mmCIF file of C-alpha atoms and ligand atoms in Angstrom:
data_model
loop_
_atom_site.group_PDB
_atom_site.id
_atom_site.type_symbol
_atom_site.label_atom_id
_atom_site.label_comp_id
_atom_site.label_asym_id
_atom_site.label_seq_id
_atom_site.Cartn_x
_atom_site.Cartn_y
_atom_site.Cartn_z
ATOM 1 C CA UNK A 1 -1.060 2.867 -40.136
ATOM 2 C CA UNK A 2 -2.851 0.913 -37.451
ATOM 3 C CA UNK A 3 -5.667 2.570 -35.267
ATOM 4 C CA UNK A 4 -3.470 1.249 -31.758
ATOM 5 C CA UNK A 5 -7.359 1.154 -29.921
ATOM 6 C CA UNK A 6 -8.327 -1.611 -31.673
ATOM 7 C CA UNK A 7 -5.372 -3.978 -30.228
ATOM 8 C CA UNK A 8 -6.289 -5.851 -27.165
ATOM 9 C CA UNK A 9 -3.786 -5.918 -24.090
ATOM 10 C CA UNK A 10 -2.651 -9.644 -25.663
ATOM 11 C CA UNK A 11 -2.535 -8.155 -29.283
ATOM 12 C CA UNK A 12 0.054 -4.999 -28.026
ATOM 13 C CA UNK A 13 1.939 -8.213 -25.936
ATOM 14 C CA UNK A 14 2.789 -10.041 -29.076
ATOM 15 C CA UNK A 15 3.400 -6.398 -30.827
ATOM 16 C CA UNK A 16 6.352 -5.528 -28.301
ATOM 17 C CA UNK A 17 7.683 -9.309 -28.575
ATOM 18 C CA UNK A 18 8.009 -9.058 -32.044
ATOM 19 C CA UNK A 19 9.611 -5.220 -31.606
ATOM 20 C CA UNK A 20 12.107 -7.203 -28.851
ATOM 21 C CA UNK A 21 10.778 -5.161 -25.921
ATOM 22 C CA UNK A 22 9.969 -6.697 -22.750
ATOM 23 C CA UNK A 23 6.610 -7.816 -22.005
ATOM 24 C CA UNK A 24 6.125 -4.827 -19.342
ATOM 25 C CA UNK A 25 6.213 -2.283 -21.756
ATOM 26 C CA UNK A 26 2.745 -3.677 -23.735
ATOM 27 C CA UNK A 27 1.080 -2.880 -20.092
ATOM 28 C CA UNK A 28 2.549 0.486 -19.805
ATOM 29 C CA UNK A 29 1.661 1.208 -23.296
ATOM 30 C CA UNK A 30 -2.062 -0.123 -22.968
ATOM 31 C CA UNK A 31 -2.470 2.046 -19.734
ATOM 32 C CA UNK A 32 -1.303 5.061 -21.547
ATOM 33 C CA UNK A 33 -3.726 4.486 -24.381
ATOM 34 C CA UNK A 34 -6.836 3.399 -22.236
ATOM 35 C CA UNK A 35 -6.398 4.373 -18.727
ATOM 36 C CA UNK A 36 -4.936 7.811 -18.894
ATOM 37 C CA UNK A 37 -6.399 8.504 -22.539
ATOM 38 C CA UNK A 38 -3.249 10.152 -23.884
ATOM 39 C CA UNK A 39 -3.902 11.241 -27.625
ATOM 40 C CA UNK A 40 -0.190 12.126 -28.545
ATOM 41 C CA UNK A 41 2.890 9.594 -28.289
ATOM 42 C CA UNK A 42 4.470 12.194 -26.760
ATOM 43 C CA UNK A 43 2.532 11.816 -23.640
ATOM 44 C CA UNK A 44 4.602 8.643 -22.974
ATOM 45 C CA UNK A 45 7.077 9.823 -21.239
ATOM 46 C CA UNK A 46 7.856 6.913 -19.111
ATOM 47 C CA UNK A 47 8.830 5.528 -22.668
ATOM 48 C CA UNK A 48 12.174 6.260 -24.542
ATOM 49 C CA UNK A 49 11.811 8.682 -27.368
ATOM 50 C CA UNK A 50 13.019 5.910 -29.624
ATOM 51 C CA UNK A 51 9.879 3.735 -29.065
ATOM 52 C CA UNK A 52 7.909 6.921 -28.896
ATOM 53 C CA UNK A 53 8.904 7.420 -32.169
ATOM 54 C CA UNK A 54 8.444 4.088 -33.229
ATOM 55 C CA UNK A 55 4.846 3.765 -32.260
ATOM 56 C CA UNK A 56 4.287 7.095 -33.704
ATOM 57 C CA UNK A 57 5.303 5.557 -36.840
ATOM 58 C CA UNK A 58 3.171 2.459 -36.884
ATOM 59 C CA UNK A 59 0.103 3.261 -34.725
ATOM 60 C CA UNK A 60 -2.302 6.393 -34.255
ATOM 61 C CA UNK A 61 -3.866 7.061 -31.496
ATOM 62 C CA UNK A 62 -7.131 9.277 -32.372
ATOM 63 C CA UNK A 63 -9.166 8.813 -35.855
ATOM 64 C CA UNK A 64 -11.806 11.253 -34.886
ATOM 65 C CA UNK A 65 -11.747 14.564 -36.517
ATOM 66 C CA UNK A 66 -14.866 16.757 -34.490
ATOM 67 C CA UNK A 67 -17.319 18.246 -37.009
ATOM 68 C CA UNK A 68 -19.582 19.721 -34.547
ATOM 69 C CA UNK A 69 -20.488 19.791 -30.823
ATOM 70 C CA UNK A 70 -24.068 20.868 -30.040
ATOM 71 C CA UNK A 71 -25.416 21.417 -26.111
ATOM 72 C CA UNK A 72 -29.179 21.511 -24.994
ATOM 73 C CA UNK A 73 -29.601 24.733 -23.071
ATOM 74 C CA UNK A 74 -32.712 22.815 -21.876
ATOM 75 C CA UNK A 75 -30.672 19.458 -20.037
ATOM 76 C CA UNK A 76 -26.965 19.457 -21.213
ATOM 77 C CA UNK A 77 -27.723 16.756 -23.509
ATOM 78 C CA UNK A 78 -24.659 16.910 -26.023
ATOM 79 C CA UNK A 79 -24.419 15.511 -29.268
ATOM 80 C CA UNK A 80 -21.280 15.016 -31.187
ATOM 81 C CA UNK A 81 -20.959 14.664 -35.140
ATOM 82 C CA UNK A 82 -17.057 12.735 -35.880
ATOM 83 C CA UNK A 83 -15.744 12.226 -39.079
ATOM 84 C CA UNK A 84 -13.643 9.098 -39.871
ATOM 85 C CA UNK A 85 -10.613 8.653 -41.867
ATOM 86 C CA UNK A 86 -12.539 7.477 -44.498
ATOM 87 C CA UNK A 87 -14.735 10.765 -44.506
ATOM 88 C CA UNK A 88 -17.625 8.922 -43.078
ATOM 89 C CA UNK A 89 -19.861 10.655 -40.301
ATOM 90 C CA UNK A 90 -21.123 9.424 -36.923
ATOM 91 C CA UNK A 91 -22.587 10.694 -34.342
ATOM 92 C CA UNK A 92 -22.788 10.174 -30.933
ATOM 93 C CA UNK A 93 -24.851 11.156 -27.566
ATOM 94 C CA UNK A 94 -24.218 12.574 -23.874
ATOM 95 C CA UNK A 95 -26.958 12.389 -21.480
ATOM 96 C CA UNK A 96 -27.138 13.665 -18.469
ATOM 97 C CA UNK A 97 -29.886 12.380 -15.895
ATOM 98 C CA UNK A 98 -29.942 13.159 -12.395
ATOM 99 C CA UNK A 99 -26.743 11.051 -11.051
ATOM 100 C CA UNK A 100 -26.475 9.031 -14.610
ATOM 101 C CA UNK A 101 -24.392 10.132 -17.282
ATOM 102 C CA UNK A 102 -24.935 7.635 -20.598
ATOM 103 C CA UNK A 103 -22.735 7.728 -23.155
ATOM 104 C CA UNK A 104 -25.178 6.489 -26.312
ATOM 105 C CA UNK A 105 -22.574 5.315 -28.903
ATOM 106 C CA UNK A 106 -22.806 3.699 -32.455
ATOM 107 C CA UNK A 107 -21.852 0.616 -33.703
ATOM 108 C CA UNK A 108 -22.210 1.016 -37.618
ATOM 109 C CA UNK A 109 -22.231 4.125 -40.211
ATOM 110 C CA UNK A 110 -25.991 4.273 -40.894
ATOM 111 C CA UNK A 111 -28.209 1.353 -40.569
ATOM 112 C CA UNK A 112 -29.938 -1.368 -43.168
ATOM 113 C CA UNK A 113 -33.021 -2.205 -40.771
ATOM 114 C CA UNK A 114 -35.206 1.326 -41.963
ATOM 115 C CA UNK A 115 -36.875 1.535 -38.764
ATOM 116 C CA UNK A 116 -39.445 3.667 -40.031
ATOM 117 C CA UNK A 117 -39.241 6.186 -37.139
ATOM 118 C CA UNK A 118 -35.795 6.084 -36.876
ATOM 119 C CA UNK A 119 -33.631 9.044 -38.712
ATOM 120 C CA UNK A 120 -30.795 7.094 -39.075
ATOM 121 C CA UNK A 121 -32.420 4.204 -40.910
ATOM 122 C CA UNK A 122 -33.196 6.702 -43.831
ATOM 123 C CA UNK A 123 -29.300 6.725 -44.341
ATOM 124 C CA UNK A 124 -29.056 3.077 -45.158
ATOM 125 C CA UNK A 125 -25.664 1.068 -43.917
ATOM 126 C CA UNK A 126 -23.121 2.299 -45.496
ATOM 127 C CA UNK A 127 -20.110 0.222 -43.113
ATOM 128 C CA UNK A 128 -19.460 -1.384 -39.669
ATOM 129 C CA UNK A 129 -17.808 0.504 -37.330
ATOM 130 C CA UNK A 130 -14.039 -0.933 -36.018
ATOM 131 C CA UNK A 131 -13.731 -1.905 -32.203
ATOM 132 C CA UNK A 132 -10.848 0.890 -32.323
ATOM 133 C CA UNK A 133 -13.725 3.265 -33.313
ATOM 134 C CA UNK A 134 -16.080 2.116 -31.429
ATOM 135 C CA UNK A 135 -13.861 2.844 -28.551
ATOM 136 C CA UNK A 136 -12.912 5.831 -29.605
ATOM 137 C CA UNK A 137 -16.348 7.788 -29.425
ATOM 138 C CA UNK A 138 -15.551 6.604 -25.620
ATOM 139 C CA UNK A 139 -12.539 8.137 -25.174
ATOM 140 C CA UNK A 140 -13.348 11.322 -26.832
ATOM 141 C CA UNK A 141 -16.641 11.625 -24.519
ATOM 142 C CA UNK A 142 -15.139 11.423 -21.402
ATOM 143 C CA UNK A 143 -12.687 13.881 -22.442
ATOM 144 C CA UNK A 144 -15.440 16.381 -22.753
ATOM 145 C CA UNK A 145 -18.316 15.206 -20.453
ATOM 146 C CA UNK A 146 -19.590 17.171 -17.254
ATOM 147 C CA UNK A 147 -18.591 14.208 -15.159
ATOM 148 C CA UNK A 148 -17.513 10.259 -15.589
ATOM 149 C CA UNK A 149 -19.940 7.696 -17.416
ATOM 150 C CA UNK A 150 -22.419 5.838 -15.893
ATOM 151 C CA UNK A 151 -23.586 3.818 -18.554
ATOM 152 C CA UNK A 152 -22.768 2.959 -22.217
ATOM 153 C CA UNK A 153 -25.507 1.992 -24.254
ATOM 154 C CA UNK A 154 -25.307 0.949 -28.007
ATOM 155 C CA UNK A 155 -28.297 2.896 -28.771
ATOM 156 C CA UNK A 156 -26.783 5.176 -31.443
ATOM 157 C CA UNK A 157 -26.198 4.616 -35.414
ATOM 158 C CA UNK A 158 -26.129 0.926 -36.193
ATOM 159 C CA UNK A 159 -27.513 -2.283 -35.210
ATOM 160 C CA UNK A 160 -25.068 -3.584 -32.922
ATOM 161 C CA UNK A 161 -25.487 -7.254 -33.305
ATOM 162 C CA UNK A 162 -25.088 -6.658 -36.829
ATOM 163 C CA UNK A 163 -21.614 -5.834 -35.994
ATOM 164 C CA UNK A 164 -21.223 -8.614 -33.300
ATOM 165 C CA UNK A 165 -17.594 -9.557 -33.271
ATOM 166 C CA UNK A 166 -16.484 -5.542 -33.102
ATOM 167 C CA UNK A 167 -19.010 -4.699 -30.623
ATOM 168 C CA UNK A 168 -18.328 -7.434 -28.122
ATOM 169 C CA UNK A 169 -14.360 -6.695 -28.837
ATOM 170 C CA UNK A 170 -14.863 -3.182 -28.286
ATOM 171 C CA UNK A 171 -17.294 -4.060 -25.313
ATOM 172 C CA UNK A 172 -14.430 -5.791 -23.969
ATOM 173 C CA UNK A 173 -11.934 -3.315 -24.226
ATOM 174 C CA UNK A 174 -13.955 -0.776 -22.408
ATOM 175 C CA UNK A 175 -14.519 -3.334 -19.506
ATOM 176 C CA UNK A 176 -10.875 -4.332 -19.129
ATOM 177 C CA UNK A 177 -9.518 -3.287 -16.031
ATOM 178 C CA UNK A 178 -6.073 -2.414 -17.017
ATOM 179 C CA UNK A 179 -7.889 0.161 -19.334
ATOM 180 C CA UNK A 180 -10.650 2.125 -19.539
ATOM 181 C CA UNK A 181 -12.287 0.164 -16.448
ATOM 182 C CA UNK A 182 -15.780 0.327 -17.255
ATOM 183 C CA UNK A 183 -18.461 -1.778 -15.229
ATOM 184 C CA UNK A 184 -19.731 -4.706 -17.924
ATOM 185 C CA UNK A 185 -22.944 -4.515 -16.105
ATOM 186 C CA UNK A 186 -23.171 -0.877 -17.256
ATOM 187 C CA UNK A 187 -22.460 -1.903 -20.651
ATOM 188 C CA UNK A 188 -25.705 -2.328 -22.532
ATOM 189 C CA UNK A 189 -26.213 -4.052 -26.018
ATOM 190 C CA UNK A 190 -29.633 -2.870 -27.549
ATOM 191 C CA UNK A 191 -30.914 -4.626 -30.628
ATOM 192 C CA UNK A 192 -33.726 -4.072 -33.080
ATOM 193 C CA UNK A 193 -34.164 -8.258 -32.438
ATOM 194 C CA UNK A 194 -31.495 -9.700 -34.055
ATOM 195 C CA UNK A 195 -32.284 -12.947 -33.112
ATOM 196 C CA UNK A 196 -28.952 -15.026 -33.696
ATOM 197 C CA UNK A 197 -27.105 -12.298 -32.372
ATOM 198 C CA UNK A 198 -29.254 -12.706 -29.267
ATOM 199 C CA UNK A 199 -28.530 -16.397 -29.184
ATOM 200 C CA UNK A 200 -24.972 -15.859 -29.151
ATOM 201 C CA UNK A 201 -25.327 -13.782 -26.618
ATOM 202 C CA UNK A 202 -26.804 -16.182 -24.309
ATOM 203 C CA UNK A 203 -24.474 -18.976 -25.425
ATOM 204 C CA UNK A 204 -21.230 -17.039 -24.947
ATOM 205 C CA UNK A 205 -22.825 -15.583 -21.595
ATOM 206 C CA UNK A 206 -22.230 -12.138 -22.236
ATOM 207 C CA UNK A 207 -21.435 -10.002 -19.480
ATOM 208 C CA UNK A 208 -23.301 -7.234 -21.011
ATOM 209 C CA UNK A 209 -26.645 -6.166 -20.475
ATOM 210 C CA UNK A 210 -29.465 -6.621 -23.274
ATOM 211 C CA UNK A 211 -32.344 -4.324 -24.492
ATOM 212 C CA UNK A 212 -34.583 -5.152 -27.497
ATOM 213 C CA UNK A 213 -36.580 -2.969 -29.151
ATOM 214 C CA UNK A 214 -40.148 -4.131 -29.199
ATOM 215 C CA UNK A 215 -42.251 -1.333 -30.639
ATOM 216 C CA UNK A 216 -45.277 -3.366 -31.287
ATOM 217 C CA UNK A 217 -46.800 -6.147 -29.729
ATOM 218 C CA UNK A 218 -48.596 -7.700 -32.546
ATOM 219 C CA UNK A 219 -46.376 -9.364 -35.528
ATOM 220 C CA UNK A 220 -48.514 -7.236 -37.982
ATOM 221 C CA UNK A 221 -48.099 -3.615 -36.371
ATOM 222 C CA UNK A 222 -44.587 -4.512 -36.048
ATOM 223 C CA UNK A 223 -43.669 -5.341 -39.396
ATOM 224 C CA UNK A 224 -45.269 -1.796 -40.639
ATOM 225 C CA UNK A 225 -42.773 0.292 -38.728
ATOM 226 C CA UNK A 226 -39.740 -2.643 -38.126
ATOM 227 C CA UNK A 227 -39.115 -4.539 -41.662
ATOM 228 C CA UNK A 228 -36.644 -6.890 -39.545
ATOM 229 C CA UNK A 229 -39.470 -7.834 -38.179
ATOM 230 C CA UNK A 230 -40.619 -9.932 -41.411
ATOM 231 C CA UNK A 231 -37.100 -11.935 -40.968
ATOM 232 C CA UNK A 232 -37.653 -12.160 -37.282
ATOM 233 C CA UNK A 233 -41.165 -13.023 -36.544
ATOM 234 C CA UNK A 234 -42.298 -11.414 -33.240
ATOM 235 C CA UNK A 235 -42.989 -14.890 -31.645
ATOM 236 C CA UNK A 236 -39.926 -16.394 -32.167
ATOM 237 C CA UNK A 237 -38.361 -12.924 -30.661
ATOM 238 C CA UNK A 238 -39.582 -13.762 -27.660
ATOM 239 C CA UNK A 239 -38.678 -16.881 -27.679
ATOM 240 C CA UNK A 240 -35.418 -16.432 -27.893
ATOM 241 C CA UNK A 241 -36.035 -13.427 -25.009
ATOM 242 C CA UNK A 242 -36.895 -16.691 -22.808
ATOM 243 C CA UNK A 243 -34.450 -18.819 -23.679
ATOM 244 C CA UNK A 244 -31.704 -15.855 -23.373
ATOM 245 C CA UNK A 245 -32.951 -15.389 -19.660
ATOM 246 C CA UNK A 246 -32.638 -19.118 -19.162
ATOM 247 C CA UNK A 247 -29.785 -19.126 -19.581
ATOM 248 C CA UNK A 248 -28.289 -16.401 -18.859
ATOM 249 C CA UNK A 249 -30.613 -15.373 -15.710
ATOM 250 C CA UNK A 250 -29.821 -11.534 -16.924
ATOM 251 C CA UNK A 251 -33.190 -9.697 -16.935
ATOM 252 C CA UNK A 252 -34.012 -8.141 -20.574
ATOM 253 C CA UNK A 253 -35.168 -4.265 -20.831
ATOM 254 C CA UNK A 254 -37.451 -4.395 -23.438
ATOM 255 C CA UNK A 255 -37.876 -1.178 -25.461
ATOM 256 C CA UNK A 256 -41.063 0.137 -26.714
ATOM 257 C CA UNK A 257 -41.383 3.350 -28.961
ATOM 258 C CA UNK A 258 -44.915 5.153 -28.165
ATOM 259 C CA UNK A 259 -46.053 6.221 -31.087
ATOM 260 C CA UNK A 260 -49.962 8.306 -30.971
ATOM 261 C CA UNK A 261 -53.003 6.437 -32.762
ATOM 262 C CA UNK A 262 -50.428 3.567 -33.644
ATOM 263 C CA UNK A 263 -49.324 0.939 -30.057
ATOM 264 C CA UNK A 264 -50.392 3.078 -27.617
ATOM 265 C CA UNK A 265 -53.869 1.804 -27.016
ATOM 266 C CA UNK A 266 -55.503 -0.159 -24.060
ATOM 267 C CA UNK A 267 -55.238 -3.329 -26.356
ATOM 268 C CA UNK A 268 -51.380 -2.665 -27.165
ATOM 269 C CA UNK A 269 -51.054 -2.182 -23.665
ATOM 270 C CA UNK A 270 -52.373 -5.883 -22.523
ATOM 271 C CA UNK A 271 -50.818 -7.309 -25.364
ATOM 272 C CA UNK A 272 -47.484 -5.513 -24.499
ATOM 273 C CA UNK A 273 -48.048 -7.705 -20.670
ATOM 274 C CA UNK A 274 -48.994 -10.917 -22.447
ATOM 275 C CA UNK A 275 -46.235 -11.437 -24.796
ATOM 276 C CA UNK A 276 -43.850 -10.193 -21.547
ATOM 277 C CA UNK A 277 -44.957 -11.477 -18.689
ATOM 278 C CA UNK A 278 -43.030 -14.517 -19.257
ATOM 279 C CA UNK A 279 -39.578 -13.277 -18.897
ATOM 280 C CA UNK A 280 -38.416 -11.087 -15.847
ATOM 281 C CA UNK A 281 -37.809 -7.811 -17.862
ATOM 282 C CA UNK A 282 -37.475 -3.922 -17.270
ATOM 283 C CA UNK A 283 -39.764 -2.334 -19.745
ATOM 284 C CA UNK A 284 -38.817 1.173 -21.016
ATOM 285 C CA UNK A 285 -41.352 3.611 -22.684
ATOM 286 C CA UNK A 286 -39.408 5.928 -25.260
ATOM 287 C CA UNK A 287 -42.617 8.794 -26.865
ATOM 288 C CA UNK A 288 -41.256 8.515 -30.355
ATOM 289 C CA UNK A 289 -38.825 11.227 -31.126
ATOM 290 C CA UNK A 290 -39.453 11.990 -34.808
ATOM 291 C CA UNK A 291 -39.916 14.612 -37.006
ATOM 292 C CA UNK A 292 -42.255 12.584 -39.529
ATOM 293 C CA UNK A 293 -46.069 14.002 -38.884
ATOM 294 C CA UNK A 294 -46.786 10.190 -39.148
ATOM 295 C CA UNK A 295 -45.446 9.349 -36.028
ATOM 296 C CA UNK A 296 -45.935 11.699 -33.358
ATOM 297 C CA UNK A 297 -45.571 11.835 -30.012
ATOM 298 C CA UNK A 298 -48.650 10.335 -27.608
ATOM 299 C CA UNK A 299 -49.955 13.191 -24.887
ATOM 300 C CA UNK A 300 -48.325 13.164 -21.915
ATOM 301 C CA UNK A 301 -51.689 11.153 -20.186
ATOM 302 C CA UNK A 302 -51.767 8.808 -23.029
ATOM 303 C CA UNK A 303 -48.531 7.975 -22.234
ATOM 304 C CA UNK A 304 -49.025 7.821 -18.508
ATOM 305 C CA UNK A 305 -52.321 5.816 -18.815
ATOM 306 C CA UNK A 306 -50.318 3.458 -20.682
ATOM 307 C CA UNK A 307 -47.434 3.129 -18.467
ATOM 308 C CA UNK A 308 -50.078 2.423 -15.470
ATOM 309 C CA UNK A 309 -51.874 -0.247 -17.922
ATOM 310 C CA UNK A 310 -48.666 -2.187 -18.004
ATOM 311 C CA UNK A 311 -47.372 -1.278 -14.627
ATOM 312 C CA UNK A 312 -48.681 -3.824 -12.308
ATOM 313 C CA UNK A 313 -48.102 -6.513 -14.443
ATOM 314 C CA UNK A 314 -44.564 -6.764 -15.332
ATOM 315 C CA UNK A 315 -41.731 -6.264 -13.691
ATOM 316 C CA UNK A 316 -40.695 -2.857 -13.981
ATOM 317 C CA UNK A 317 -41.854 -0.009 -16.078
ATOM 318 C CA UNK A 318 -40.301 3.184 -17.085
ATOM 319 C CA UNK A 319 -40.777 6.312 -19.256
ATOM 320 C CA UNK A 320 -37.665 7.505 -20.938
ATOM 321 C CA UNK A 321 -37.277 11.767 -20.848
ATOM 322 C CA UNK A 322 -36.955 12.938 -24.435
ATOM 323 C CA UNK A 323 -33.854 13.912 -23.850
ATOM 324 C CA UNK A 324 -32.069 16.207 -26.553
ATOM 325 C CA UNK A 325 -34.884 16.552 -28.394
ATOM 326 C CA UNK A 326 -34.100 20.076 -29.066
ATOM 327 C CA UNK A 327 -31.118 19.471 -30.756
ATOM 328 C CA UNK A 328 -31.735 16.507 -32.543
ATOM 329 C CA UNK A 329 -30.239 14.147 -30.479
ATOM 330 C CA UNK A 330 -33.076 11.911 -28.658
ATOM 331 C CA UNK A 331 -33.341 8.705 -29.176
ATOM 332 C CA UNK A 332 -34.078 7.861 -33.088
ATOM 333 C CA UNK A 333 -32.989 11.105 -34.433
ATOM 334 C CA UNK A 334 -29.303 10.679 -35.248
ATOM 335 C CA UNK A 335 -28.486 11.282 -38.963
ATOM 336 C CA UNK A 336 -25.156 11.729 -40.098
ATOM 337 C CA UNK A 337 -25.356 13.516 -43.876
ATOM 338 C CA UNK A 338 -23.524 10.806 -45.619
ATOM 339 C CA UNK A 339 -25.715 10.658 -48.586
ATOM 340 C CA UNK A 340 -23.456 11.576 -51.615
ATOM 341 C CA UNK A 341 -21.306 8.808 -49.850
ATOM 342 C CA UNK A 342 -23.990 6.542 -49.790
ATOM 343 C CA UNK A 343 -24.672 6.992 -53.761
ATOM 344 C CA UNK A 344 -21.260 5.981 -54.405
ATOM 345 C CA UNK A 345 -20.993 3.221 -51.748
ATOM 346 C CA UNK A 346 -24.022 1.434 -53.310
ATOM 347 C CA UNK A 347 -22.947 2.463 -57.058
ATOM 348 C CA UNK A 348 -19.697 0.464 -56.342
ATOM 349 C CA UNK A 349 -21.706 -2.428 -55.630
ATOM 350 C CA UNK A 350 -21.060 -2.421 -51.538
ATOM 351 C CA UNK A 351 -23.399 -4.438 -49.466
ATOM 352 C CA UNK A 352 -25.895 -2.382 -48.052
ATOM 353 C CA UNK A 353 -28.439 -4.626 -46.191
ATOM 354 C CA UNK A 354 -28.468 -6.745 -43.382
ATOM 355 C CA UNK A 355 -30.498 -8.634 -45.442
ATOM 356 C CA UNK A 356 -27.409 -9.477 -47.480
ATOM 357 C CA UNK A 357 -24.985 -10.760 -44.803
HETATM 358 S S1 SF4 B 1 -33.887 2.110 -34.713
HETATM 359 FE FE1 SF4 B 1 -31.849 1.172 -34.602
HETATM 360 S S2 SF4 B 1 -32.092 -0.702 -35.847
HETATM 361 FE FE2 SF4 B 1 -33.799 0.634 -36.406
HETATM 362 S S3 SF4 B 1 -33.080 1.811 -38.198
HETATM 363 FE FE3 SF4 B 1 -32.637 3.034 -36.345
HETATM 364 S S4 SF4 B 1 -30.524 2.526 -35.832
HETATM 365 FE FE4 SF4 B 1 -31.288 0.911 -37.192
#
């Protein structure tokens, strides 16, 4: 059976033409799945039980089976752990900030690029996440958040350019206005630096905002904790930052983990400015959020005397909360326990490296 979220409004058009229903009913049919959310055919009641039954039969509507729901006492941060069909886990991530409520989705089941601070990197890729699923972590978010999203932000399992086609399809989806009705400038894409995927971005002028992860701002310190980096050299990262903003005028946010004794120094700091300054960018502080004694969180002055060493000299600086870090769910620490899964993915000789694509 299909998963019905990953059709677009055009795909569900040709569906109903090929069923012999009239066009109107693909619209009424994509509201009902997007729009209003329903999870049960049943819900359709402005549809007759004959084609209620008949998309029953081809489609489903929810893939998601909730393993567990955790809640910070501390900020309301909530993190969700979904199996898939295929008995795969993901996870994703409600914050709540002030007046912002960011749903942090994934894009892929585990991740290839070993980010060395990053939990989810130690469960290797195991597959790409569907735009139907994708769009489903969505749908089952709002259904339990406080109040409505503010922002999405691929930021969970998965290098999203990785999985470009599904993410920007997905992307899409959410941003359609006949469905879920989602700003595209609240959309945001982040990558590890990617840098085709960043390209294609800029060529296809994405509606979507884009964040790259920095981390270092030397080629050398950011190979030891990003291995993409050895594929994609730091300098030609930014280059393709530049050329991105050329043409797409869209500022970047670039992303940079804090890590104690490792970037956070005075020099990191004017380095950080010099490979920047260049391109009109937001850049984001994130204190590391790991549980690995190797990479522990800077002091709260070390962090602010670096914020104020990059401050007047770019465009925009800020320090991301560690949000959920009581319950496992800040930024970095999502790990799904996939492992026996992964043995057996990699013993039947699936691809599992970016490297390999
Ligand atoms: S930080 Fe992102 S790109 Fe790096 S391993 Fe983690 S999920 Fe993958």
């Amino acid at each position: 059976m299909k998963n019905i979220l990953n059709l677009s409004a055009e795909e569900l058009e040709t569906y109903f033409k090929e069923s012999g229903e009239p066009k109107y009913r693909a619209r009424q049919v994509y509201q009902g799945v997007f729009q209003k959310a329903y999870e049960d055919f049943a819900e359709f009641t402005n549809l007759s039980k004959a084609l209620r039954q008949k998309l029953a039969q081809d489609f489903t509507l929810r893939s998601f089976k909730e393993l567990d729901r955790i809640t910070s006492p501390i900020d309301q941060t909530t993190k969700l752990l979904w199996q898939l069909p295929d008995g795969l886990k993901i996870e994703g991530v409600i914050i709540y900030e002030g007046k912002r409520v960011t749903f942090c989705i994934s894009s892929q089941v585990g991740c290839a690029l070993d980010c060395k601070f990053c939990a989810t990197g130690k469960m290797g890729w195991l597959r790409d996440l569907t735009a139907g699923e994708i769009v489903e972590q969505v749908l089952q978010m709002k259904k339990l958040a406080l109040r409505p999203p503010t922002n999405i932000v691929f930021m969970g399992m998965g290098e999203p350019l990785l999985n470009y086609d599904e993410v920007m399809r997905a992307a899409e989806i959410l941003a359609d206005e006949e469905g879920v009705n989602f700003s595209r400038k609240k959309i945001t894409v982040s990558t590890s630096g990617i840098i085709p995927g960043i390209r294609r971005m800029a060529e296809e002028n994405q509606p979507f905002k884009l964040a790259v992860s920095l981390n270092a701002s030397d080629q050398n310190k950011r190979e030891r904790v990003m291995p993409v980096a050895r594929k994609y050299p730091l300098s030609e990262l930014m280059k393709a930052a530049g050329e991105y903003y050329q043409k797409t005028r869209k500022r970047i946010t670039f992303e940079y983990v804090l890590i104690a004794g490792f970037n956070d120094s005075a020099e990191d700091a004017r380095n950080l400015v010099k490979i920047t300054r260049r391109i009109p960018c937001k850049i984001n502080i994130i204190p590391v959020n790991s549980e690995d004694p190797e990479f522990s969180a800077p002091s709260p002055e070390s962090v602010a005397r670096f914020e104020q060493a990059v401050q007047n000299s770019v465009y925009a600086v800020t320090v991301r909360n560690r949000k959920g870090w009581d319950i496992r769910a800040a930024c970095g620490m999502l790990y799904a326990s996939n492992e026996k899964t992964r043995v057996s993915a990699k013993r039947k000789g699936r691809q599992t490296g970016c490297e390999t694509r």
